[in-house]
Coordinates of N, CA and C in Angstrom, one line a residue:
X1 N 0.8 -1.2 0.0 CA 0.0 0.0 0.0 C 0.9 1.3 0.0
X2 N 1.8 1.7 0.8 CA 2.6 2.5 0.8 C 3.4 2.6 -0.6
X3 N 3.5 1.8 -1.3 CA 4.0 2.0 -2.5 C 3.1 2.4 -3.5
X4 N 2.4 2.2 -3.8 CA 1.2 3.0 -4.4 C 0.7 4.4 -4.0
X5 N 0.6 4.2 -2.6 CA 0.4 5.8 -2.4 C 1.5 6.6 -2.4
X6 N 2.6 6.3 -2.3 CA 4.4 7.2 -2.9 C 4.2 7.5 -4.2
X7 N 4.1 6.3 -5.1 CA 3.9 6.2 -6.3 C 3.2 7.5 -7.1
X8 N 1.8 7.0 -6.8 CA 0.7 8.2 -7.0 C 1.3 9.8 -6.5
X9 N 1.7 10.1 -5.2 CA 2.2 11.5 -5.0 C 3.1 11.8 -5.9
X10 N 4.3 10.4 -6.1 CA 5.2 11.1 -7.6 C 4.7 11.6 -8.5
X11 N 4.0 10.7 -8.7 CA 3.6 10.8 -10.6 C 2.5 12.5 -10.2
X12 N 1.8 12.6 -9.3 CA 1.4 14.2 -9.2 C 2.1 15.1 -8.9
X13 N 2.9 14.8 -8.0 CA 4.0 16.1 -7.5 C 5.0 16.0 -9.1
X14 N 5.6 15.5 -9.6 CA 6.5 15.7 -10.7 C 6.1 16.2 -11.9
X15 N 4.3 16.3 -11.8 CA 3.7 16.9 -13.3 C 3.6 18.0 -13.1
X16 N 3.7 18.4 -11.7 CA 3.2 20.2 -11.6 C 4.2 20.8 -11.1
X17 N 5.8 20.3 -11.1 CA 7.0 20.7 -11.3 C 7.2 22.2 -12.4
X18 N 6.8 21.6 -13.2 CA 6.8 23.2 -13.9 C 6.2 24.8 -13.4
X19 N 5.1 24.1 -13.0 CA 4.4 25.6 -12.6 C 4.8 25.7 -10.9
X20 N 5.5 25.2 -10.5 CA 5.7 25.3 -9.2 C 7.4 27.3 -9.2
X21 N 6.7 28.3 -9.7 CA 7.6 29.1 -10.5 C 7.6 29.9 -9.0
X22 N 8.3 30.3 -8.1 CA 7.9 31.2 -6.8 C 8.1 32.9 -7.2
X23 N 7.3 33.3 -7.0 CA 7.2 34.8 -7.0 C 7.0 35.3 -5.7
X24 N 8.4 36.5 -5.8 CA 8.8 36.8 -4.4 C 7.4 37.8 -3.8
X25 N 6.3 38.1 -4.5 CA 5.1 38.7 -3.7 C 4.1 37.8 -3.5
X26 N 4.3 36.4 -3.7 CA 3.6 35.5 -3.1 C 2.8 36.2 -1.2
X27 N 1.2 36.2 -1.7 CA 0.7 36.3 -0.1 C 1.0 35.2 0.7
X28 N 2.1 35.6 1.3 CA 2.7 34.7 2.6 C 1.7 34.8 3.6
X29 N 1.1 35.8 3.8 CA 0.3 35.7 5.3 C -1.2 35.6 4.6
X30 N -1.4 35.2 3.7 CA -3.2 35.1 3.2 C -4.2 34.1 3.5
X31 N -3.1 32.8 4.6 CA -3.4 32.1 4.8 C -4.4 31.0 3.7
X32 N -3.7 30.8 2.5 CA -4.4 30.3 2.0 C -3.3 28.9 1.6
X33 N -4.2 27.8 1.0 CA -2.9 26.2 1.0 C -2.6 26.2 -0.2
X34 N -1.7 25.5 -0.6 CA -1.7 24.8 -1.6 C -0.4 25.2 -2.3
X35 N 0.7 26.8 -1.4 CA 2.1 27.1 -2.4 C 2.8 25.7 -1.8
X36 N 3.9 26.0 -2.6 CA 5.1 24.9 -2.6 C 5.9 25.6 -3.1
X37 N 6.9 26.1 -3.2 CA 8.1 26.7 -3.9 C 9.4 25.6 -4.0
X38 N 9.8 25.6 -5.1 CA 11.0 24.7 -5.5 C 12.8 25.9 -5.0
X39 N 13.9 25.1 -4.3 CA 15.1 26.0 -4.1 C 15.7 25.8 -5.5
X40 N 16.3 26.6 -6.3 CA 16.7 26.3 -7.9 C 18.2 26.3 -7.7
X41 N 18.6 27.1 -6.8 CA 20.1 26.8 -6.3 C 20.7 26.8 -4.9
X42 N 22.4 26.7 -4.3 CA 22.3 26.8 -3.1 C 22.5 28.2 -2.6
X43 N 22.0 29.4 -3.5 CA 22.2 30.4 -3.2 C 20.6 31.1 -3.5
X44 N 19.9 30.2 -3.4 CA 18.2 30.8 -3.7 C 17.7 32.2 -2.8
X45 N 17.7 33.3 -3.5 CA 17.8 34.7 -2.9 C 16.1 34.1 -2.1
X46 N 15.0 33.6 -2.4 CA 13.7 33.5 -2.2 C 13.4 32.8 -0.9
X47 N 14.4 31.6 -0.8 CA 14.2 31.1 0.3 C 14.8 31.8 1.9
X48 N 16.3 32.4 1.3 CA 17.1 33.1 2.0 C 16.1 33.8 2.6
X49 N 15.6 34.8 2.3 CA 14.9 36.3 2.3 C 13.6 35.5 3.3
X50 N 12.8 34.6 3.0 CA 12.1 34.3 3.5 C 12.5 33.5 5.4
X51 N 13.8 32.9 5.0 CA 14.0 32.5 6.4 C 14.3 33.7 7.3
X52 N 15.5 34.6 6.6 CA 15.7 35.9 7.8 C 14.3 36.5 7.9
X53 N 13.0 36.4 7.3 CA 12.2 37.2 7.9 C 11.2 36.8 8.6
X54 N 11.6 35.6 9.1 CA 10.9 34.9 10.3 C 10.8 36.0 11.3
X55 N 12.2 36.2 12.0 CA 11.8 37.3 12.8 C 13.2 38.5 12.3
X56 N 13.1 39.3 13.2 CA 13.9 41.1 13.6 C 15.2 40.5 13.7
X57 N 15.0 39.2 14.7 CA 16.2 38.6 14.9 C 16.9 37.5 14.4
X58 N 16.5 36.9 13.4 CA 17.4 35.9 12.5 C 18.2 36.6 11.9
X59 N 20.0 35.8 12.2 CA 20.5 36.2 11.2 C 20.4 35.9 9.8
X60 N 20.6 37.3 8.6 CA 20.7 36.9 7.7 C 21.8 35.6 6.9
X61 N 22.8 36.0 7.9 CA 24.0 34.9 7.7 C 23.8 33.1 7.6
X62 N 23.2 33.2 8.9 CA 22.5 31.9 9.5 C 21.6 31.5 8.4
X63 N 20.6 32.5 7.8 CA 19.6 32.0 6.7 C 20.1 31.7 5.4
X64 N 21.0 32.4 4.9 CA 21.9 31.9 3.9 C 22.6 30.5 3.9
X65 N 23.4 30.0 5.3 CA 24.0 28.6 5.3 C 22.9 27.5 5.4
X66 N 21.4 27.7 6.4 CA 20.4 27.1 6.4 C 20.0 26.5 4.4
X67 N 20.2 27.6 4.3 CA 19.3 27.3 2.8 C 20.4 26.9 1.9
X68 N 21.7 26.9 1.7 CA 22.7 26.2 1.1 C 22.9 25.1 1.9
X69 N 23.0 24.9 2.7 CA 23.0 22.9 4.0 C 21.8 22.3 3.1
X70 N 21.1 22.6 2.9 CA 19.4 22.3 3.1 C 19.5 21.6 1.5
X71 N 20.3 22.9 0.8 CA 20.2 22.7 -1.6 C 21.2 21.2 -1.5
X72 N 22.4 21.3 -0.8 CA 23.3 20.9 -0.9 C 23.2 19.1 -0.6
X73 N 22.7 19.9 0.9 CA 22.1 18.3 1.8 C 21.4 17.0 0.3
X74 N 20.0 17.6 -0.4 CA 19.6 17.4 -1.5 C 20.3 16.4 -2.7
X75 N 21.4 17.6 -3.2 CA 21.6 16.9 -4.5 C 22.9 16.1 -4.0
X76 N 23.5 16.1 -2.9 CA 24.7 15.0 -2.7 C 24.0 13.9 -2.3
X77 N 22.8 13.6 -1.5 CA 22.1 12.5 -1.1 C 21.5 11.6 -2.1
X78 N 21.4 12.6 -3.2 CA 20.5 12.2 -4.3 C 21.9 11.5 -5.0
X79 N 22.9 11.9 -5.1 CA 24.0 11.1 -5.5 C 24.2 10.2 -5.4
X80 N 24.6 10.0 -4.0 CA 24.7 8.7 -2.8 C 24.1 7.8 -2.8
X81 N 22.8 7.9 -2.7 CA 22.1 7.0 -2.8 C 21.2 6.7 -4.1
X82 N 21.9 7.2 -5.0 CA 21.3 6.8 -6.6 C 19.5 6.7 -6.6
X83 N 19.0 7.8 -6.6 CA 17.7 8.1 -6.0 C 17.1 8.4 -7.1
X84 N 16.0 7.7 -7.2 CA 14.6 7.2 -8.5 C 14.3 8.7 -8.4
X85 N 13.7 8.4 -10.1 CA 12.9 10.2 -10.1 C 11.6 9.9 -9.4
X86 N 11.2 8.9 -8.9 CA 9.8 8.7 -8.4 C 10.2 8.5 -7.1
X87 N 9.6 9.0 -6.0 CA 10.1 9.0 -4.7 C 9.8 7.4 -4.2
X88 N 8.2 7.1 -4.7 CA 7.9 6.1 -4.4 C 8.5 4.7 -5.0
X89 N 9.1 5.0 -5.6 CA 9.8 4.0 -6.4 C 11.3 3.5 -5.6
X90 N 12.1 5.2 -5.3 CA 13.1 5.0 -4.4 C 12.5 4.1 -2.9
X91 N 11.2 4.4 -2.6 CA 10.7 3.6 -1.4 C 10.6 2.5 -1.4
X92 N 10.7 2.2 -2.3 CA 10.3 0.2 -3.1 C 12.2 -0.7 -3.0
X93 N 12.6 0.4 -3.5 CA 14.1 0.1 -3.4 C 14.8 -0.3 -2.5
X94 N 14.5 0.8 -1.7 CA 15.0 1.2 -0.3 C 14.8 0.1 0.6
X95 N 13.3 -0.5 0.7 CA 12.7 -1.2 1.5 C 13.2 -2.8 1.1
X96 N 13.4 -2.9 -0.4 CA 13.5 -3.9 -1.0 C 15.4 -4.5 -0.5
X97 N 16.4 -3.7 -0.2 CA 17.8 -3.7 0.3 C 18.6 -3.6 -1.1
X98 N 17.8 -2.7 -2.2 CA 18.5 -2.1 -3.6 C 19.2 -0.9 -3.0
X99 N 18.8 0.1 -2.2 CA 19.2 1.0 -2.0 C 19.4 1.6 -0.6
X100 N 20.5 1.9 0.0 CA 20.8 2.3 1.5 C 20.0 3.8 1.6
X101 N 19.2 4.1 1.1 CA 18.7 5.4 1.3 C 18.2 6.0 0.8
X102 N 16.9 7.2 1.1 CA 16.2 7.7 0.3 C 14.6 7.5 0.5
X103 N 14.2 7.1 1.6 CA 12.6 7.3 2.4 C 12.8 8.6 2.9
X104 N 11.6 9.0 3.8 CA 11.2 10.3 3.8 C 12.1 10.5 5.4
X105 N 12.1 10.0 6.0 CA 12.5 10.4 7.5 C 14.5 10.2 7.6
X106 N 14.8 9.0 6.4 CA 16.4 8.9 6.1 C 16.8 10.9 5.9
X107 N 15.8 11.3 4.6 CA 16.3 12.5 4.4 C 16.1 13.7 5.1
X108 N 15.1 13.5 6.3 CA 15.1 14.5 7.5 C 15.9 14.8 8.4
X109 N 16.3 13.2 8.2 CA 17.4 12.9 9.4 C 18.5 13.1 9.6
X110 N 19.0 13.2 8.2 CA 20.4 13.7 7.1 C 20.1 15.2 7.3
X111 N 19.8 15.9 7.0 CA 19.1 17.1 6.8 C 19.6 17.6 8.5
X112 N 18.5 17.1 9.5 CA 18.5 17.4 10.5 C 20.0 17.6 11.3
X113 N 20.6 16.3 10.7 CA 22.3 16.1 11.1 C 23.1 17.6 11.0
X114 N 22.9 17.7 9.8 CA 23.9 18.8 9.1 C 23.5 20.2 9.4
X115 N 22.2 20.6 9.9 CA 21.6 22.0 10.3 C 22.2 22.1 11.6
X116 N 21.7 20.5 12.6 CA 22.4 20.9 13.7 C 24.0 21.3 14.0
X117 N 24.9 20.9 12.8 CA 26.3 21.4 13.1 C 26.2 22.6 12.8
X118 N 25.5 23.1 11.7 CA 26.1 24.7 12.2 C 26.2 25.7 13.1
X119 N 25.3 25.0 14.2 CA 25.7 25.7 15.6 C 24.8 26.9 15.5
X120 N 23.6 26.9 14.8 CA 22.5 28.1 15.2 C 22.3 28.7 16.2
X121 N 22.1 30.2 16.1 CA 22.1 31.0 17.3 C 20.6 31.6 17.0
X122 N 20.3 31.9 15.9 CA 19.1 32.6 15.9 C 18.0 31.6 15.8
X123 N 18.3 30.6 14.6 CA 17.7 30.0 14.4 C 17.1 28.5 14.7
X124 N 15.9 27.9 15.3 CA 15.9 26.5 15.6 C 14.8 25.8 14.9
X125 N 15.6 24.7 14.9 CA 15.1 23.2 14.2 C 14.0 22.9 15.0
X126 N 13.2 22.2 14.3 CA 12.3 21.7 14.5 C 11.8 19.6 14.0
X127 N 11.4 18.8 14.4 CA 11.2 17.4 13.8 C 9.7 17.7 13.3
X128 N 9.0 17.8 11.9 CA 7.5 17.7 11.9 C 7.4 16.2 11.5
X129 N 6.0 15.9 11.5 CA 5.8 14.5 11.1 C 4.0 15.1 10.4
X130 N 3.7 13.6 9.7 CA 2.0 13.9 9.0 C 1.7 12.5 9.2
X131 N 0.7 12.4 9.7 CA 0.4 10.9 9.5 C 1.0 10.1 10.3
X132 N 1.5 10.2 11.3 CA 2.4 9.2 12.1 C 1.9 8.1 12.6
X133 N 3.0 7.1 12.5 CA 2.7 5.6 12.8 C 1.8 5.1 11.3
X134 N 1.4 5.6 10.2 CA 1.0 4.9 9.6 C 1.3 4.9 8.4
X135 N 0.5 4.0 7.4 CA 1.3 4.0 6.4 C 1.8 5.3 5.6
X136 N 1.3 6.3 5.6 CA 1.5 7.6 4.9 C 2.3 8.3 5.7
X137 N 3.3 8.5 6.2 CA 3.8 8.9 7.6 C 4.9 9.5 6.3
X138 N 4.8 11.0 6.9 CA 6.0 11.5 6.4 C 6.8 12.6 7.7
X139 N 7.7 12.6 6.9 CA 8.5 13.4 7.6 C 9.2 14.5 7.3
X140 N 9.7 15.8 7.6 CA 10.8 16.8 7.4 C 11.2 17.8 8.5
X141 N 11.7 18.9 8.1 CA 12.6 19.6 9.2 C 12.0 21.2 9.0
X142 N 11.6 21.5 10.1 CA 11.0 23.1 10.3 C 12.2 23.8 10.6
X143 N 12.1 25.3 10.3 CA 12.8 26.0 11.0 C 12.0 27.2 11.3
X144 N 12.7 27.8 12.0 CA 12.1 29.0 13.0 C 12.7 29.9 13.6
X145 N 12.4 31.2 13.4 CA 13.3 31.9 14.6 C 13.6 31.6 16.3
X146 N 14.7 31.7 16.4 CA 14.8 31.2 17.9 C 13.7 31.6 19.1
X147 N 13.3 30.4 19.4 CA 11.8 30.4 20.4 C 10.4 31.0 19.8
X148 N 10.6 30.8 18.2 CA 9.3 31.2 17.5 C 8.4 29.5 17.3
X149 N 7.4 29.8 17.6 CA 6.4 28.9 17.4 C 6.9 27.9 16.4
X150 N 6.3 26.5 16.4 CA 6.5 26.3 15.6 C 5.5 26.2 14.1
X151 N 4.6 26.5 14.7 CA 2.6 27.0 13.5 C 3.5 28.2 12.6
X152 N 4.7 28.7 13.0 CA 5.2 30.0 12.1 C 6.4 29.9 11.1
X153 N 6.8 28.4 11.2 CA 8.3 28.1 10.4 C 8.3 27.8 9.2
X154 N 9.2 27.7 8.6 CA 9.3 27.3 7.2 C 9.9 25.4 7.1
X155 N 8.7 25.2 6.2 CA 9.8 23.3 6.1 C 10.5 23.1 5.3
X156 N 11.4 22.3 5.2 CA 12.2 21.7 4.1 C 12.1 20.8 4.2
X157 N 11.5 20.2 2.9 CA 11.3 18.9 2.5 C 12.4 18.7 1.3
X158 N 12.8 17.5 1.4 CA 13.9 16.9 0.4 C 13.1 15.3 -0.5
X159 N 12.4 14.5 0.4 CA 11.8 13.9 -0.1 C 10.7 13.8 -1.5
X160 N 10.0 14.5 -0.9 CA 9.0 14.7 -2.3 C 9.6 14.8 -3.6
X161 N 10.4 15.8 -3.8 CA 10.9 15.5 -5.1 C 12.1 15.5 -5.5
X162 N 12.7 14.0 -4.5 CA 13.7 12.8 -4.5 C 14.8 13.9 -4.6
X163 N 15.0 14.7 -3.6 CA 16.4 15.5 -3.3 C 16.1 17.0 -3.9
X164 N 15.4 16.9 -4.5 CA 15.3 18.7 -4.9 C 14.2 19.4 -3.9
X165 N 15.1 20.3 -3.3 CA 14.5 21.2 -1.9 C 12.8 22.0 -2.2
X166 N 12.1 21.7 -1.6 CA 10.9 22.3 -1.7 C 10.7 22.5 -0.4
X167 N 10.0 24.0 -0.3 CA 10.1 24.9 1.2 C 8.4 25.4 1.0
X168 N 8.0 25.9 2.3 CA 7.1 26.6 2.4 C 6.8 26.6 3.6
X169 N 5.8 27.7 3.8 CA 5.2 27.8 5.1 C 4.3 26.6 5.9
X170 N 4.4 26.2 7.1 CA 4.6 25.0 7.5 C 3.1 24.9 7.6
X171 N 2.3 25.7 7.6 CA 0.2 25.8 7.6 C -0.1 25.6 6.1
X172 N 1.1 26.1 4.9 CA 0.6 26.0 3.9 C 0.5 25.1 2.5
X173 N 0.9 23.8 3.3 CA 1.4 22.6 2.4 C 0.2 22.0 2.0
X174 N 0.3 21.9 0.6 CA -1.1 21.4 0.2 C -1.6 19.7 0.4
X175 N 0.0 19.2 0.6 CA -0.4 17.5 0.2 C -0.7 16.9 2.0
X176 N 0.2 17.9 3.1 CA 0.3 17.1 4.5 C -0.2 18.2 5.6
X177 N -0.8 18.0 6.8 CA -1.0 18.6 7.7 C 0.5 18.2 8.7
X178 N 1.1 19.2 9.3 CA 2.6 19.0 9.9 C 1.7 19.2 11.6
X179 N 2.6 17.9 12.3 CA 2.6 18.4 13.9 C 4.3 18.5 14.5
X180 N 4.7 19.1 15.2 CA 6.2 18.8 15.9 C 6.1 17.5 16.2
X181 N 6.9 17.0 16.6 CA 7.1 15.9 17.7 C 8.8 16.1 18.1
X182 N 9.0 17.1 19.6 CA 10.3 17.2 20.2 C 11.1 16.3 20.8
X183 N 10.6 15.4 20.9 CA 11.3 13.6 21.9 C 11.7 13.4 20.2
X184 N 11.2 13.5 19.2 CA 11.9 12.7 17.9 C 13.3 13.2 17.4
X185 N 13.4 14.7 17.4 CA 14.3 15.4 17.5 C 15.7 15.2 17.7
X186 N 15.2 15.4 19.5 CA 15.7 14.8 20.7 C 16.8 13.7 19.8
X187 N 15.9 12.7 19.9 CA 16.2 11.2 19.7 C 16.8 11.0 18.8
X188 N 16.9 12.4 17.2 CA 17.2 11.9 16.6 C 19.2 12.3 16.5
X189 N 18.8 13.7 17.4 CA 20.1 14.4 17.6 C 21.2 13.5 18.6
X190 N 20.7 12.7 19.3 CA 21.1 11.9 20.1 C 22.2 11.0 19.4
X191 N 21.8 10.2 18.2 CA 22.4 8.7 17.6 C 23.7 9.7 16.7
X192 N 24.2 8.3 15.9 CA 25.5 9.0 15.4 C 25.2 9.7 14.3
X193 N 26.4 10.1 13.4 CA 26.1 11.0 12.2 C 25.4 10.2 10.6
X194 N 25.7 8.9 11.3 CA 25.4 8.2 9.6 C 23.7 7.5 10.2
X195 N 23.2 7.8 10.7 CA 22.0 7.6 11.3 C 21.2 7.4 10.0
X196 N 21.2 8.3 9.4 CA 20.4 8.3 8.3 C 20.9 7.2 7.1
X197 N 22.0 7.0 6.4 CA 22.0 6.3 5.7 C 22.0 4.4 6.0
X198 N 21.8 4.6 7.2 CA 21.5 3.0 7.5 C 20.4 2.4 7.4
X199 N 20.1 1.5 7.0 CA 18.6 0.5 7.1 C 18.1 0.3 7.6
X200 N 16.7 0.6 7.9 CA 16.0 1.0 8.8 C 14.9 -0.4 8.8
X201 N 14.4 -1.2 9.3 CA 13.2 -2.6 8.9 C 11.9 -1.3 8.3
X202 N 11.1 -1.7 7.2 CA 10.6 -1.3 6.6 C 9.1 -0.9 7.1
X203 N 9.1 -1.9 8.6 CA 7.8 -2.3 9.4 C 7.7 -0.8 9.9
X204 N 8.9 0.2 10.6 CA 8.7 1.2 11.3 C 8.3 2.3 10.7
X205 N 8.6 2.3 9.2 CA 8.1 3.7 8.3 C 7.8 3.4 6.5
X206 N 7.3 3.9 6.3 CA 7.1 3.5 5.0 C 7.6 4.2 3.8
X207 N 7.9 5.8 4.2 CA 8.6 6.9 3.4 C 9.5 7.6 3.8

């Protein structure tokens, strides 16, 4: 089942790749669903600009390495782990022992690794999850101005579209509803650095 429902989100999330075009007057606060913005480089002025304006006090500096960690994180994993243009497909792989990597919580967790070394002052991580414990369970990494809510952060997802960064406001995702979960975090900051590229039994997550 989980492979069909991956499957299906590919094959929709990769047809509307094209129009996924971000325009920096996008109504951010209009509270309405459905943006997605694609990062096109590791120097994406769009994403930048939108992290330092979490708050007065994010550094701009900090939002620049955030958002090159994040482009970067992406296309070297997508390397590494020789990752299908269909996410769900890489989930077939992955689960099958074709591929050390490349489900949805492997690439949070990678992700999560590498934000936490830069030693953020302004800015804090967050673990979100959708769907948890079941088969549709996904996962990625919020950020936030330091002690800003987390209902106000921006996500980075790497999964969806198999290593190419897609960001948005964390109320405004069209395909998942996000909750925190801080013990996951926690737990995940805790284990070693290759955490993520190891094999996980397929019973505990499905993406």
């Amino acid at each position: 089942m989980f492979f069909h429902q991956s499957l299906f989100l590919g094959v929709r999330t990769f047809a509307v790749v094209p129009v996924l075009v971000l325009a920096l007057s996008s109504p951010w606060g209009s509270g309405r669903r459905g943006e997605l913005f694609v990062a096109w480089s590791a120097d994406d002025p769009s994403l930048k600009t939108r992290i330092a304006a979490l708050s007065p006090t994010a550094s701009p500096d900090e939002a620049r390495r955030v958002a090159d960690t994040a482009y970067m994180t992406g296309r070297e994993l997508h390397r590494e782990w020789r990752v299908a243009w269909l996410p769900g497909i890489q989930n077939f792989l992955v689960n099958t022992g074709r591929r050390k990597g490349g489900l949805c919580f492997q690439w949070a967790t990678e992700l999560l690794v590498r934000l936490d070394a830069l030693k953020l002052q302004t800015l804090e991580l967050h673990w979100a999850e959708s769907g948890p414990n079941t088969g549709a369970e996904h996962n990625v990494i919020v950020v936030t101005a330091k002690g800003q809510p987390f209902g106000e952060g921006i996500l980075l997802d790497l999964w969806r579209y198999s290593g190419t960064l897609i960001w948005t406001h964390v109320g405004m995702d069209p395909d998942y509803r996000w909750m925190e979960n801080k013990s996951e975090i926690a737990r995940r900051l805790g284990r070693t650095q290759d955490i993520a590229s190891k094999q996980i039994p397929s019973s505990t997550k499905s993406n």
